[in-house]
Short mmCIF file of C-alpha atoms and ligand atoms in Angstrom, two decimals:
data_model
loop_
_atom_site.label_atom_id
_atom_site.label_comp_id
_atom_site.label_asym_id
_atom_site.label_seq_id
_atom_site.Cartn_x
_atom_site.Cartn_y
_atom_site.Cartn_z
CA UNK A 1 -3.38 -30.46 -27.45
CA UNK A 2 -1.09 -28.41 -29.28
CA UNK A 3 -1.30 -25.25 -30.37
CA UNK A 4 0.69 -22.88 -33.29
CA UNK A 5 0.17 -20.07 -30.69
CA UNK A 6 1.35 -21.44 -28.00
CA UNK A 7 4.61 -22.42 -29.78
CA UNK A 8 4.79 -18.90 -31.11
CA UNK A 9 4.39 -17.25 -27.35
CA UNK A 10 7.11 -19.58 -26.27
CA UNK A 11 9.38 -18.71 -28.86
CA UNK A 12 9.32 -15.02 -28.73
CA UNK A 13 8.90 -15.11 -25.17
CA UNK A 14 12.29 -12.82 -24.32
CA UNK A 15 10.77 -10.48 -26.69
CA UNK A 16 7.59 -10.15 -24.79
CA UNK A 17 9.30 -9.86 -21.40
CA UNK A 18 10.96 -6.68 -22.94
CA UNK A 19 7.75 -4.71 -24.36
CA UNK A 20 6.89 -5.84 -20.72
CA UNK A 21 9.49 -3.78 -19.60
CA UNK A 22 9.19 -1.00 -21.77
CA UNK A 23 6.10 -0.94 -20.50
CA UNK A 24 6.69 -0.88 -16.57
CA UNK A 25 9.15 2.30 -17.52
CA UNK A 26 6.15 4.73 -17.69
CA UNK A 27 4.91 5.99 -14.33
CA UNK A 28 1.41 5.88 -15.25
CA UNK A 29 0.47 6.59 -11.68
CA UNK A 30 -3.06 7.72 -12.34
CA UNK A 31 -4.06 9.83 -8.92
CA UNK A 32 -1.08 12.24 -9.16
CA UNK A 33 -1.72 15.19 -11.66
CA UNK A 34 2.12 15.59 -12.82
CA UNK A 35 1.59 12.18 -14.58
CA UNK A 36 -1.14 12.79 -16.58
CA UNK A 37 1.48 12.55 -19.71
CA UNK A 38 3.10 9.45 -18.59
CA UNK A 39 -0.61 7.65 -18.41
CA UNK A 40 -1.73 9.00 -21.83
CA UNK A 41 1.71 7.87 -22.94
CA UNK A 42 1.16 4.56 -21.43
CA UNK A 43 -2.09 4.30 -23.18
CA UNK A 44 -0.72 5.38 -26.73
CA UNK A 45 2.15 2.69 -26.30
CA UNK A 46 -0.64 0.09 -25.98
CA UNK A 47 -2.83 1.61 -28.74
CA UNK A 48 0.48 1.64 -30.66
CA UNK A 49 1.21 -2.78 -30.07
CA UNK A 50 -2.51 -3.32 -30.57
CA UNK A 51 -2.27 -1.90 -34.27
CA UNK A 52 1.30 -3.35 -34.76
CA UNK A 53 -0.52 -7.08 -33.70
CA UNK A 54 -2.82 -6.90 -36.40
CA UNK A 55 -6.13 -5.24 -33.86
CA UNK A 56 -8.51 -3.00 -35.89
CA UNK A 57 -10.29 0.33 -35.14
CA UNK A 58 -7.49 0.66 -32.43
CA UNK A 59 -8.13 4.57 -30.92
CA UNK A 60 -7.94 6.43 -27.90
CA UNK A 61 -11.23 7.10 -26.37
CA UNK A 62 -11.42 10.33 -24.15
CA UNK A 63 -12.95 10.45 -20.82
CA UNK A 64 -12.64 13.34 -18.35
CA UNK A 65 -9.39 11.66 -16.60
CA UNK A 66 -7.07 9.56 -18.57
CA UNK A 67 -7.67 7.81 -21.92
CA UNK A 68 -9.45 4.22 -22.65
CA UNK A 69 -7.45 2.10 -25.53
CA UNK A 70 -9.89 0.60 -27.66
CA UNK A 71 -9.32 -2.33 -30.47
CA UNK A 72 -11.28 -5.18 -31.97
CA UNK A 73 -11.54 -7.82 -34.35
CA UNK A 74 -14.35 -8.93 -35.56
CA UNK A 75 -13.89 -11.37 -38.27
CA UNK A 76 -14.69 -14.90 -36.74
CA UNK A 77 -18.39 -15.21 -38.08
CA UNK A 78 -21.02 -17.24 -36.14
CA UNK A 79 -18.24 -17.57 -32.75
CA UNK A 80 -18.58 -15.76 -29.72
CA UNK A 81 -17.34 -12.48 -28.55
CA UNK A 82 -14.94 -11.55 -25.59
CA UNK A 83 -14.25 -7.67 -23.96
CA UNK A 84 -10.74 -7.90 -23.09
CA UNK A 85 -10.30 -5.97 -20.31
CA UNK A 86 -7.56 -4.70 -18.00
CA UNK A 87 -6.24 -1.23 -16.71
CA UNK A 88 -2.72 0.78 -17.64
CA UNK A 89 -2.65 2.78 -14.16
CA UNK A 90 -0.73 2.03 -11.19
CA UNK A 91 -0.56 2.67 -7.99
CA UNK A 92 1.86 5.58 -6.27
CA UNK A 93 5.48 3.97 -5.47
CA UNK A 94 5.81 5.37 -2.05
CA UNK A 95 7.92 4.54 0.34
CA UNK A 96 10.87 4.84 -2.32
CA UNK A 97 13.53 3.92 -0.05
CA UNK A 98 11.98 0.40 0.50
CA UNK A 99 12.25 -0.92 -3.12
CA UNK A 100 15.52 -2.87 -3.98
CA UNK A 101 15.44 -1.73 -7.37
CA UNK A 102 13.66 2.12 -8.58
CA UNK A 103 9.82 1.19 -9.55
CA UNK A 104 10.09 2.21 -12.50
CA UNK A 105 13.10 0.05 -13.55
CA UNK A 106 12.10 -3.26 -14.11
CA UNK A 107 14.84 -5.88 -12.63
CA UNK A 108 14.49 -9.11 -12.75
CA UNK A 109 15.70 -11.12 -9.15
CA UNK A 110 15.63 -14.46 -8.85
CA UNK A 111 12.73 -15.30 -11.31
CA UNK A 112 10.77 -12.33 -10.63
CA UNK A 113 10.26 -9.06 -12.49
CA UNK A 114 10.09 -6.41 -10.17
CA UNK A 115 8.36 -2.98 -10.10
CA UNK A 116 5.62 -0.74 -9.76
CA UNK A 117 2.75 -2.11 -11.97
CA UNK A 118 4.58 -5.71 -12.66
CA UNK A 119 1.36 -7.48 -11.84
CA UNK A 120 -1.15 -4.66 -11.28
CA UNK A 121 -2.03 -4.54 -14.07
CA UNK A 122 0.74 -3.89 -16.50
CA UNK A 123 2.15 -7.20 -16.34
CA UNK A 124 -1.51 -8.71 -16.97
CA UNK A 125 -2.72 -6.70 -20.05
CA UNK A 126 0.62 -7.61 -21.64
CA UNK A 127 -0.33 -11.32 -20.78
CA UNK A 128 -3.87 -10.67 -22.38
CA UNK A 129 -1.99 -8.55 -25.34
CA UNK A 130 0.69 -11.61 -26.13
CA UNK A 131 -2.25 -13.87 -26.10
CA UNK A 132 -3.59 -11.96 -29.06
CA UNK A 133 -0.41 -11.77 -30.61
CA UNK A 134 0.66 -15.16 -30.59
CA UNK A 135 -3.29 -16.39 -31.75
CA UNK A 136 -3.05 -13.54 -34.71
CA UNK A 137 0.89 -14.44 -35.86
CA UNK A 138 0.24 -18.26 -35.99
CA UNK A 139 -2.86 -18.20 -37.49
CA UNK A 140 -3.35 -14.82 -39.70
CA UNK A 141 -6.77 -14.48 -37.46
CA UNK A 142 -8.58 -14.90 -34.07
CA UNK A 143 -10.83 -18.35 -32.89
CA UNK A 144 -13.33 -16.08 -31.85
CA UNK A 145 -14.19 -12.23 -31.79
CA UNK A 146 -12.45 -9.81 -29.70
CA UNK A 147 -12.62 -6.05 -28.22
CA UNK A 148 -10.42 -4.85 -25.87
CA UNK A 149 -11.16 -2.02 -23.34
CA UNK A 150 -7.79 -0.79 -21.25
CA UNK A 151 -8.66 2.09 -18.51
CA UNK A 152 -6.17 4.38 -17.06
CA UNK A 153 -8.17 5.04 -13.86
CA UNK A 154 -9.02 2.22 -12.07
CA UNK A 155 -6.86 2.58 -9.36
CA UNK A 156 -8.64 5.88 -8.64
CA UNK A 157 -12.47 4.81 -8.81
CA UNK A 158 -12.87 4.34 -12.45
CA UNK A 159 -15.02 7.09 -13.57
CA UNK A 160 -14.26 7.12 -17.04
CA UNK A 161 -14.50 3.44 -18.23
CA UNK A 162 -18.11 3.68 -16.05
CA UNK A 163 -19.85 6.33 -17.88
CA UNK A 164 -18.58 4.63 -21.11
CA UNK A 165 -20.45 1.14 -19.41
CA UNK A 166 -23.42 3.07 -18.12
CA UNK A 167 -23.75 4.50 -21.53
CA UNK A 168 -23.84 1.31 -23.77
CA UNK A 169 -21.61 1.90 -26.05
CA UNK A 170 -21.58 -0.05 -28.86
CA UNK A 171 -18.12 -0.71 -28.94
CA UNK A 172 -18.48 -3.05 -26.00
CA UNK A 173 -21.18 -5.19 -27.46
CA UNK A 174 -19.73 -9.10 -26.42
CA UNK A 175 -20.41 -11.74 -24.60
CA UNK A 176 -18.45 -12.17 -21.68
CA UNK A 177 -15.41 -10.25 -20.32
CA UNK A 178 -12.08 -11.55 -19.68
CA UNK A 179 -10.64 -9.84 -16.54
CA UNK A 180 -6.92 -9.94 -15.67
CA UNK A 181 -6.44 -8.48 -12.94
CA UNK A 182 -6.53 -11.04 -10.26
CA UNK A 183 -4.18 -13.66 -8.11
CA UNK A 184 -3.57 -17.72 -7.86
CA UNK A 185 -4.86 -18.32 -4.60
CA UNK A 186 -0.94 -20.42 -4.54
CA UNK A 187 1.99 -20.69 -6.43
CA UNK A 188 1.00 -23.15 -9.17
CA UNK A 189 -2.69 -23.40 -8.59
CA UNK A 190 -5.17 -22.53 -11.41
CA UNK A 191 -7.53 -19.93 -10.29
CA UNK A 192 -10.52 -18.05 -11.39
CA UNK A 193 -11.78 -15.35 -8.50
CA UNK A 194 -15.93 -14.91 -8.94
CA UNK A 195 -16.25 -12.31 -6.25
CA UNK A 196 -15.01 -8.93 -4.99
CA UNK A 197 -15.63 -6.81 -2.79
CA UNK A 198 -16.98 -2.75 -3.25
CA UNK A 199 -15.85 0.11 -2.08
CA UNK A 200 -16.85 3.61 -0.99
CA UNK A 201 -13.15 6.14 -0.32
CA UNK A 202 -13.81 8.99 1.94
CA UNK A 203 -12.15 11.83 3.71
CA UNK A 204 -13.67 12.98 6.59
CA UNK A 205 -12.68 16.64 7.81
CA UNK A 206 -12.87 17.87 10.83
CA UNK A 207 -12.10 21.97 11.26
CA UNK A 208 -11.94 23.33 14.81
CA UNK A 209 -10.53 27.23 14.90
CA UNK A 210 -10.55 29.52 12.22
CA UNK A 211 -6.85 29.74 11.85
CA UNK A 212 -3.65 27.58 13.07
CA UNK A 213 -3.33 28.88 16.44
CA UNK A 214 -0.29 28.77 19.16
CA UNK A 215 -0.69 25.89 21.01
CA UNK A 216 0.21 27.56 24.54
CA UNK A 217 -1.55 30.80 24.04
CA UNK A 218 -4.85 28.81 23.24
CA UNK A 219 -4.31 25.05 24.29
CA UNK A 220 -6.84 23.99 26.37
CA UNK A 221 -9.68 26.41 25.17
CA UNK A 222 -9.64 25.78 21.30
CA UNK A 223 -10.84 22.41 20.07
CA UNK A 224 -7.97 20.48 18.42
CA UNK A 225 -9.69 19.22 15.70
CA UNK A 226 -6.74 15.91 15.15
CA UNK A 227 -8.09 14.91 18.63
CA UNK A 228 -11.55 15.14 17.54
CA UNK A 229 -10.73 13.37 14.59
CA UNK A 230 -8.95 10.55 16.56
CA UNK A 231 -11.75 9.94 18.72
CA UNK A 232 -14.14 9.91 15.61
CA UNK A 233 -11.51 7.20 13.94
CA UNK A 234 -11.60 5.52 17.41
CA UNK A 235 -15.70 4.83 17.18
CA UNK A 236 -15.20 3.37 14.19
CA UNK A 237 -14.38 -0.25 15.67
CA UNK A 238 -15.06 -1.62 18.38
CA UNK A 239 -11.96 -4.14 20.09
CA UNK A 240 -13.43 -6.96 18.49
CA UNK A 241 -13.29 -5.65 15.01
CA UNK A 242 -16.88 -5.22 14.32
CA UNK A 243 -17.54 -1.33 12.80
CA UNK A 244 -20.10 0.33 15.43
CA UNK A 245 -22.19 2.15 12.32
CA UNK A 246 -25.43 1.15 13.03
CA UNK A 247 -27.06 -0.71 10.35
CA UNK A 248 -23.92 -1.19 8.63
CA UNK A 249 -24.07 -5.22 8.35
CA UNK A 250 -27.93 -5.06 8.04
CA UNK A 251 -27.78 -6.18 4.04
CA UNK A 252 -25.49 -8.74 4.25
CA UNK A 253 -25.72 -11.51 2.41
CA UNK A 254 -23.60 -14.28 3.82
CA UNK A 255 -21.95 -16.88 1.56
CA UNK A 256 -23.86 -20.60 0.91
CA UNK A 257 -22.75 -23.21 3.03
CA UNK A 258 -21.66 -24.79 -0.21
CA UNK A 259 -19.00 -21.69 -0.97
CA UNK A 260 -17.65 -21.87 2.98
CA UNK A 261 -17.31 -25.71 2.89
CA UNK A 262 -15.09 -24.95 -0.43
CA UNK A 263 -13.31 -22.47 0.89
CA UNK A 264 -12.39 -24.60 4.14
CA UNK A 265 -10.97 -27.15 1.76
CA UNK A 266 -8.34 -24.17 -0.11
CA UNK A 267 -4.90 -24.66 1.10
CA UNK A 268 -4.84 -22.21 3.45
CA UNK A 269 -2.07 -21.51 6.59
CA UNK A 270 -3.34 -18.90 8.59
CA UNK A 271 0.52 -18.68 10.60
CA UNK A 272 2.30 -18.71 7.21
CA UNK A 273 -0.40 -16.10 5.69
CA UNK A 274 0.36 -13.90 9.04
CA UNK A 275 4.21 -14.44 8.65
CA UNK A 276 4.72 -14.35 5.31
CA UNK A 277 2.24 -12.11 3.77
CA UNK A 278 1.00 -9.69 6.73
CA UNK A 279 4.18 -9.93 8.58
CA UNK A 280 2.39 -8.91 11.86
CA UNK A 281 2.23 -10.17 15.89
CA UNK A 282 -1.21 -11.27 15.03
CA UNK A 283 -3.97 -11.69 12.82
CA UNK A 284 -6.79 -8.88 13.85
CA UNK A 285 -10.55 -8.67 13.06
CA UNK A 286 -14.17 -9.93 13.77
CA UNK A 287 -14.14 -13.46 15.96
CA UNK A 288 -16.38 -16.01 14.39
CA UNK A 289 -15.33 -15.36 10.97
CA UNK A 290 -11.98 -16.96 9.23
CA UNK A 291 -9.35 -14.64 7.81
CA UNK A 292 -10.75 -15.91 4.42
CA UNK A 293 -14.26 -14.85 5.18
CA UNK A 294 -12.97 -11.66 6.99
CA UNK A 295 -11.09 -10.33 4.28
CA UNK A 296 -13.72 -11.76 0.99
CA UNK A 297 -17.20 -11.51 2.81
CA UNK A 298 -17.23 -9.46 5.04
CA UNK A 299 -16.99 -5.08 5.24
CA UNK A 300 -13.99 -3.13 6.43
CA UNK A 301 -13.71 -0.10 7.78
CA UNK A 302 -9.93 1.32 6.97
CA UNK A 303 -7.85 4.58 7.44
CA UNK A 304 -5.07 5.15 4.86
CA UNK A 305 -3.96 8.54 5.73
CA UNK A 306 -4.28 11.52 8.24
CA UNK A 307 -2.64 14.16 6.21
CA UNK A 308 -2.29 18.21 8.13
CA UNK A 309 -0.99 19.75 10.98
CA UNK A 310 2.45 20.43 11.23
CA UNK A 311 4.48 17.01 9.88
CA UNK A 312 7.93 18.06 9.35
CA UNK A 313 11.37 17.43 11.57
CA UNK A 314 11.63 18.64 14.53
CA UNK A 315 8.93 20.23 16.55
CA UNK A 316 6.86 23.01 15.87
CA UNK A 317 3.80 23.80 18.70
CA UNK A 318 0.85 24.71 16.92
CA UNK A 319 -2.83 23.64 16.75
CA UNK A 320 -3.71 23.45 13.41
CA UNK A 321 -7.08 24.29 12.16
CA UNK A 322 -8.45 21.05 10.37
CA UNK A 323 -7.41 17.66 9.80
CA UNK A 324 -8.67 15.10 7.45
CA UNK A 325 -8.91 11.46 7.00
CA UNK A 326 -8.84 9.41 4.10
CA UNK A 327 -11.16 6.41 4.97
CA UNK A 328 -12.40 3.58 3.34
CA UNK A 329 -14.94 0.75 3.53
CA UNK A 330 -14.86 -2.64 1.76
CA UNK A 331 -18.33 -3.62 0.70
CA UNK A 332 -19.68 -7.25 0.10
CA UNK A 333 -23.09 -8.38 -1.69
CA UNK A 334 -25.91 -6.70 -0.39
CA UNK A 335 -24.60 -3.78 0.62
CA UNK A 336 -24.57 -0.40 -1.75
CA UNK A 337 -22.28 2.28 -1.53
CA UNK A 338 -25.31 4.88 -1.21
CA UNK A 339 -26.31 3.36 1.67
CA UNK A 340 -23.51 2.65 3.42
CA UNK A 341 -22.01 5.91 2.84
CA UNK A 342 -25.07 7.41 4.05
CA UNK A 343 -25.11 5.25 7.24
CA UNK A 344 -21.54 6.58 8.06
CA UNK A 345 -22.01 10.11 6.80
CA UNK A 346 -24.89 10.11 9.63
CA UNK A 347 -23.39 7.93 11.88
CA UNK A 348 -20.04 10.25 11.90
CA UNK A 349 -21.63 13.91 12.36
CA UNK A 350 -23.72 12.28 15.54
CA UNK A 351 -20.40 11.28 17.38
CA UNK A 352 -18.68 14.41 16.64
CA UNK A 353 -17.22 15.76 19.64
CA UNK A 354 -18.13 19.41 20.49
CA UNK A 355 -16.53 22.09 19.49
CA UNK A 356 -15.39 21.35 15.90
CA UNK A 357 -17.39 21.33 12.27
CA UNK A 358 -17.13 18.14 10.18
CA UNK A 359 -17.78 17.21 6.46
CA UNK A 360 -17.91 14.42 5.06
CA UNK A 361 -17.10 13.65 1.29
CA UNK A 362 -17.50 10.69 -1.05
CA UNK A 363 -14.28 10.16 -3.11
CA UNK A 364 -14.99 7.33 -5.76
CA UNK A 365 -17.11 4.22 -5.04
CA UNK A 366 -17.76 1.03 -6.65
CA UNK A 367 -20.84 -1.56 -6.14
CA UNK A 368 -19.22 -5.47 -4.36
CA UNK A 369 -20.03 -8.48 -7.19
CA UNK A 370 -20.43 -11.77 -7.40
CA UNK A 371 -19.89 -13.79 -10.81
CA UNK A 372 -22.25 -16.59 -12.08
CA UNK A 373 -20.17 -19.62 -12.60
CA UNK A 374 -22.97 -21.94 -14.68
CA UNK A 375 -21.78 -20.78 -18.12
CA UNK A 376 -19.65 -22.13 -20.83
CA UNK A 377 -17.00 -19.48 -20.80
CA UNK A 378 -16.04 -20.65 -17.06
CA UNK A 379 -16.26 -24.15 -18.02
CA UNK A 380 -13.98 -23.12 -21.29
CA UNK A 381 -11.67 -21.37 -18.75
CA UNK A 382 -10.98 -24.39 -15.96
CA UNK A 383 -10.42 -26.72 -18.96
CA UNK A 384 -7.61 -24.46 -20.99
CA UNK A 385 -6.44 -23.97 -17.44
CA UNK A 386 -6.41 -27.73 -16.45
CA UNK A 387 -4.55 -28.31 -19.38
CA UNK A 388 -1.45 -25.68 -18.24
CA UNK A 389 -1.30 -25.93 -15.12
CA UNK A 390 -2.35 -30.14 -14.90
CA UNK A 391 -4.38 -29.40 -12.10
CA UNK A 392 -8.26 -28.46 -11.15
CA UNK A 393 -9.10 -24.63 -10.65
CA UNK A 394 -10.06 -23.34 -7.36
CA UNK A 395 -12.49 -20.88 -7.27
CA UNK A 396 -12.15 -18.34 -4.85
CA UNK A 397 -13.12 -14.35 -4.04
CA UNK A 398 -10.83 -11.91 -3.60
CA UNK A 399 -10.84 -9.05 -0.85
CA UNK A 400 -9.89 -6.39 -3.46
CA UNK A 401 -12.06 -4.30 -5.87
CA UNK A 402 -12.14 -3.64 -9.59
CA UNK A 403 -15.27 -1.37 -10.25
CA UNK A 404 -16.09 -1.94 -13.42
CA UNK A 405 -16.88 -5.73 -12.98
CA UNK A 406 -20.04 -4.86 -11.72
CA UNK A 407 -20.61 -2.73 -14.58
CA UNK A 408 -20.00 -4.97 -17.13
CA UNK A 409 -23.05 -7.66 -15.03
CA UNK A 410 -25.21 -4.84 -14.50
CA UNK A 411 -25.23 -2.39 -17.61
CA UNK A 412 -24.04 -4.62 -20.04
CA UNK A 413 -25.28 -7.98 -18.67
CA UNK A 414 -21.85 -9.41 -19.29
CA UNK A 415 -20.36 -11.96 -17.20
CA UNK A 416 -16.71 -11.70 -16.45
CA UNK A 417 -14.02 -14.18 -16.31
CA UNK A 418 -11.79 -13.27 -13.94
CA UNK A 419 -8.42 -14.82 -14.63
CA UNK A 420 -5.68 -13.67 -13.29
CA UNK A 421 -2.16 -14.80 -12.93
CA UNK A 422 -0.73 -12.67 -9.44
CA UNK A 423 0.98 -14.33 -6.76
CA UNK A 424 -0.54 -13.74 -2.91
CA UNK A 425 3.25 -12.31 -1.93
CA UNK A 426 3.24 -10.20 -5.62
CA UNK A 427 3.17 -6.60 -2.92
CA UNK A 428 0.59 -5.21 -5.05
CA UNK A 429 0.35 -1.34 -3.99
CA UNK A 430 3.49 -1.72 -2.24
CA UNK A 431 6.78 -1.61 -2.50
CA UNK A 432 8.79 -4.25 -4.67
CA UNK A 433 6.07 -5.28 -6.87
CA UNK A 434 6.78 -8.41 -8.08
CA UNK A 435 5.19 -10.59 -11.32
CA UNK A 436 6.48 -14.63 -11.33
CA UNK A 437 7.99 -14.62 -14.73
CA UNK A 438 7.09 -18.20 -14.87
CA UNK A 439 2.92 -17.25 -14.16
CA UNK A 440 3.42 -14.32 -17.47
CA UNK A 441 4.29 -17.75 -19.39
CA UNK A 442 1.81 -19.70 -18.46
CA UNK A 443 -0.52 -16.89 -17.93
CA UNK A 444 -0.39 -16.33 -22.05
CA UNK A 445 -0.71 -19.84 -22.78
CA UNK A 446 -3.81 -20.27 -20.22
CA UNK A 447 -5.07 -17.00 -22.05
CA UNK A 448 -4.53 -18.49 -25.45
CA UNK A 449 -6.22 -21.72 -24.88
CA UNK A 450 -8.78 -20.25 -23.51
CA UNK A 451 -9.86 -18.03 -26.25
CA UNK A 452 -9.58 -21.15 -28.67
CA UNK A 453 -11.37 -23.47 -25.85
CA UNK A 454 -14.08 -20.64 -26.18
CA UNK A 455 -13.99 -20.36 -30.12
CA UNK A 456 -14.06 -24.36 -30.40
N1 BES B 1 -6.21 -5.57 -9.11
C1 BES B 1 -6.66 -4.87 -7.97
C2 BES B 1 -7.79 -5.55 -7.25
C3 BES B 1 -7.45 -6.95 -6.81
C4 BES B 1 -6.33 -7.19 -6.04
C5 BES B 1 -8.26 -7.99 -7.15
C6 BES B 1 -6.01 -8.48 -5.67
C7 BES B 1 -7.96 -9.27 -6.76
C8 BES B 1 -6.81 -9.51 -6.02
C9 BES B 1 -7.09 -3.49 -8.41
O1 BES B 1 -6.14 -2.85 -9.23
C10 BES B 1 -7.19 -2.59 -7.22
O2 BES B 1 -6.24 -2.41 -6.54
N2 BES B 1 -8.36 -2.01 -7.05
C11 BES B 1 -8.54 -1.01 -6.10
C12 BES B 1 -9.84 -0.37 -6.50
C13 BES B 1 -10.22 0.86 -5.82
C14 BES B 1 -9.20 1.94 -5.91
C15 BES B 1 -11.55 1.33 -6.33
C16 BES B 1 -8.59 -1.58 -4.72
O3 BES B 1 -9.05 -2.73 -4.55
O4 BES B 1 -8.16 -0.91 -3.79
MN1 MN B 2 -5.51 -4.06 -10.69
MN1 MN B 3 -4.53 -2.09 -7.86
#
């Protein structure tokens, strides 16, 4: 079927690759305080395209951390409504010296446009963004009604956007989200993800003496606490992968046989995932599960950082007075974060080894989903995507979280659409971020003929 909007989009398609750009310039890296002005920047660019589009009541909406963009249109009488939503933050770019090209200087390599943000999320909202452009320039109005949300936090927990859920706002009144902020399970393959996993972040402190000490005046009868905190880390795991906090797996609830049996069908390589995408000796984790069901169904137990002590060149012999730990859990359905969290608060201060004082603190958290797939909009999204990508959509989960989704189910009773348009190599959170030019094309037309499959 053809479509005015979809011949717009690919007309003014280099256009839309550079507002991409412009775009990916801003370092809205939302968990470090000296950008603060880059991510309300970022957010007043988008506000900014959203009014030039032809979106109404387009504002700013405060939050403790960084702004929410807000827009509608509301005109299509009697049609459905969608929350449009996607997030303007991005992840630190550290290591710098391992990008090609500066993150923040989008560069296009063979078919690629790389940098921080390219496909989380920036690269995404401006698919969902061009989707309303194109449907608003070649037809003077939307096929159904539309708000759009944008968050400048989710890569730090969320807070913001979650208070606006939890407090029904009216402004997000609609019937099902559209989420963009997801991957093709492969190149070429229509996707739509219906679960994620939850999260709780932590740091975990452990202080031993009351100041740094020299390590050869008192090594030996002060407790180190970076050894404590090692052995701590080390009874996290056992050598089979399974996390030793006791009643940690307790409210599991496994996937149907019917969801396995579909997922053992996905064309999956385990020794070209390893090579290609982990780029490890092996694959590591629980035995009896596949890498698919380790890393979508069931909980993690991670360590991202051990930041203290003395770090710099060279050597310097001290023993330093805390350390701390940033460590995180994946969550999947069944499990809370208020229960987990307690379970490894508890489970933590029991191993503690002698000697040192411990605390434990909650960072941000976010509750696992999974997305009903009996409704129209999901049967409106595998047709507009059968007919752009010619082929059936898989439906997979994804091993990553994005807080709000939950939200939206549980305070607004909204479901969510995840479809997203990443690439399993994209190196989202790493370096040389990368969006397949080719999926931001066909990621605005899927968009597009979705919304008019859904206003049909
Ligand atoms: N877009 C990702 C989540 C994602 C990645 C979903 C890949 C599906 C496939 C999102 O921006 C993200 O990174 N979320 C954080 C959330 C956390 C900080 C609460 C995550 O998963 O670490
Ligand atoms: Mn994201
Ligand atoms: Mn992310």
């Amino acid at each position: 079927m053809s479509s005015p909007a979809v011949a717009y989009a690919r007309q003014n398609q280099p256009r839309f690759l550079d507002e991409l750009k412009a775009l990916l310039r801003i370092p809205s890296i939302s968990t470090l305080p000296e950008h603060k002005g880059d991510c309300r920047h970022a957010a007043e660019v988008l506000a900014a395209d959203l009014s030039r589009i032809g979106m109404q009541n387009v504002r700013l909406i405060e939050t403790g951390g960084h702004p929410l963009v807000y827009a509608d249109w509301l005109h299509a009488t009697g049609k459905p409504t969608v929350l449009v939503y996607g997030h303007y933050d991005v992840q630190p770019p550290d290591p710098l010296d391992e990008w090609l090209s500066p993150p923040f200087e989008p560069t296009e390599r063979d078919g690629n446009i790389y940098a921080r943000g390219a496909v989380d999320d920036k690269g995404q909202v401006c698919v969902q963004m061009k989707a309303l452009e194109s449907l608003l320039a070649a037809n003077g109005s939307l096929p159904l009604n539309v708000r759009v949300i944008l968050e400048g936090e989710e890569e730090v927990g969320g807070e913001g956007i979650a208070a606006f859920v939890a407090s029904k706002a009216p402004e997000l009144k609609a019937d099902f989200a559209l989420v963009s902020d997801t991957e093709l399970f492969a190149p070429g393959l229509p996707t739509l993800c219906v679960g994620l996993r939850g999260m709780i972040y932590t740091e975990l402190e452990v202080r031993g003496a009351r100041t740094d000490l020299h390590s050869g005046m008192y090594g030996g009868a002060a407790p180190n606490p970076f050894i404590a905190l090692a052995q701590i880390l080390a009874h996290l795991k056992d050598e089979e992968g399974h996390i030793l906090i006791p009643g940690f797996y307790d409210d599991i609830i496994p996937p149907s046989p019917e969801e396995l049996a579909a997922w053992r069908s996905l064309p999956f390589d385990e020794e070209h995932y390893r090579i290609t995408e982990v780029g490890s000796r092996q694959l590591v984790g629980e035995g009896g599960f596949s890498v698919l069901e380790r890393t979508w169904a069931r909980p993690t137990v991670d360590v991202h950082g051990i930041p203290g002590g003395f770090t710099g060149a060279g050597a310097k012999t001290v023993i330093p007075a805390k350390a701390v730990a940033k460590v995180s859990m994946r969550l999947v359905p069944g499990m809370t974060p208020a229960k987990s969290f307690a379970l490894y608060k508890s489970y933590v201060e029991r191993i503690a080894p002698a000697g040192v004082d411990i605390e434990v603190r909650l960072i941000h958290s976010g509750d696992p989903c999974l997305i009903p797939v009996d409704n129209p909009y999901i049967q409106a999204a595998t047709l507009a995507l059968h007919e752009v990508w010619g082929k059936e959509t898989v439906f997979i989960r994804s091993g990553g979280s994005i807080p709000i989704v939950g939200d939206f189910a549980r305070h607004l009773g909204l479901p969510s659409v995840m479809m997203g348009f990443g690439l399993p190599d994209d190196n989202l959170h790493a370096p040389n971020e990368k969006f397949h030019l080719k999926n931001f094309e066909l990621g605005i037309e899927s968009v597009i003929r979705f919304l008019e499959e859904v206003g049909r």
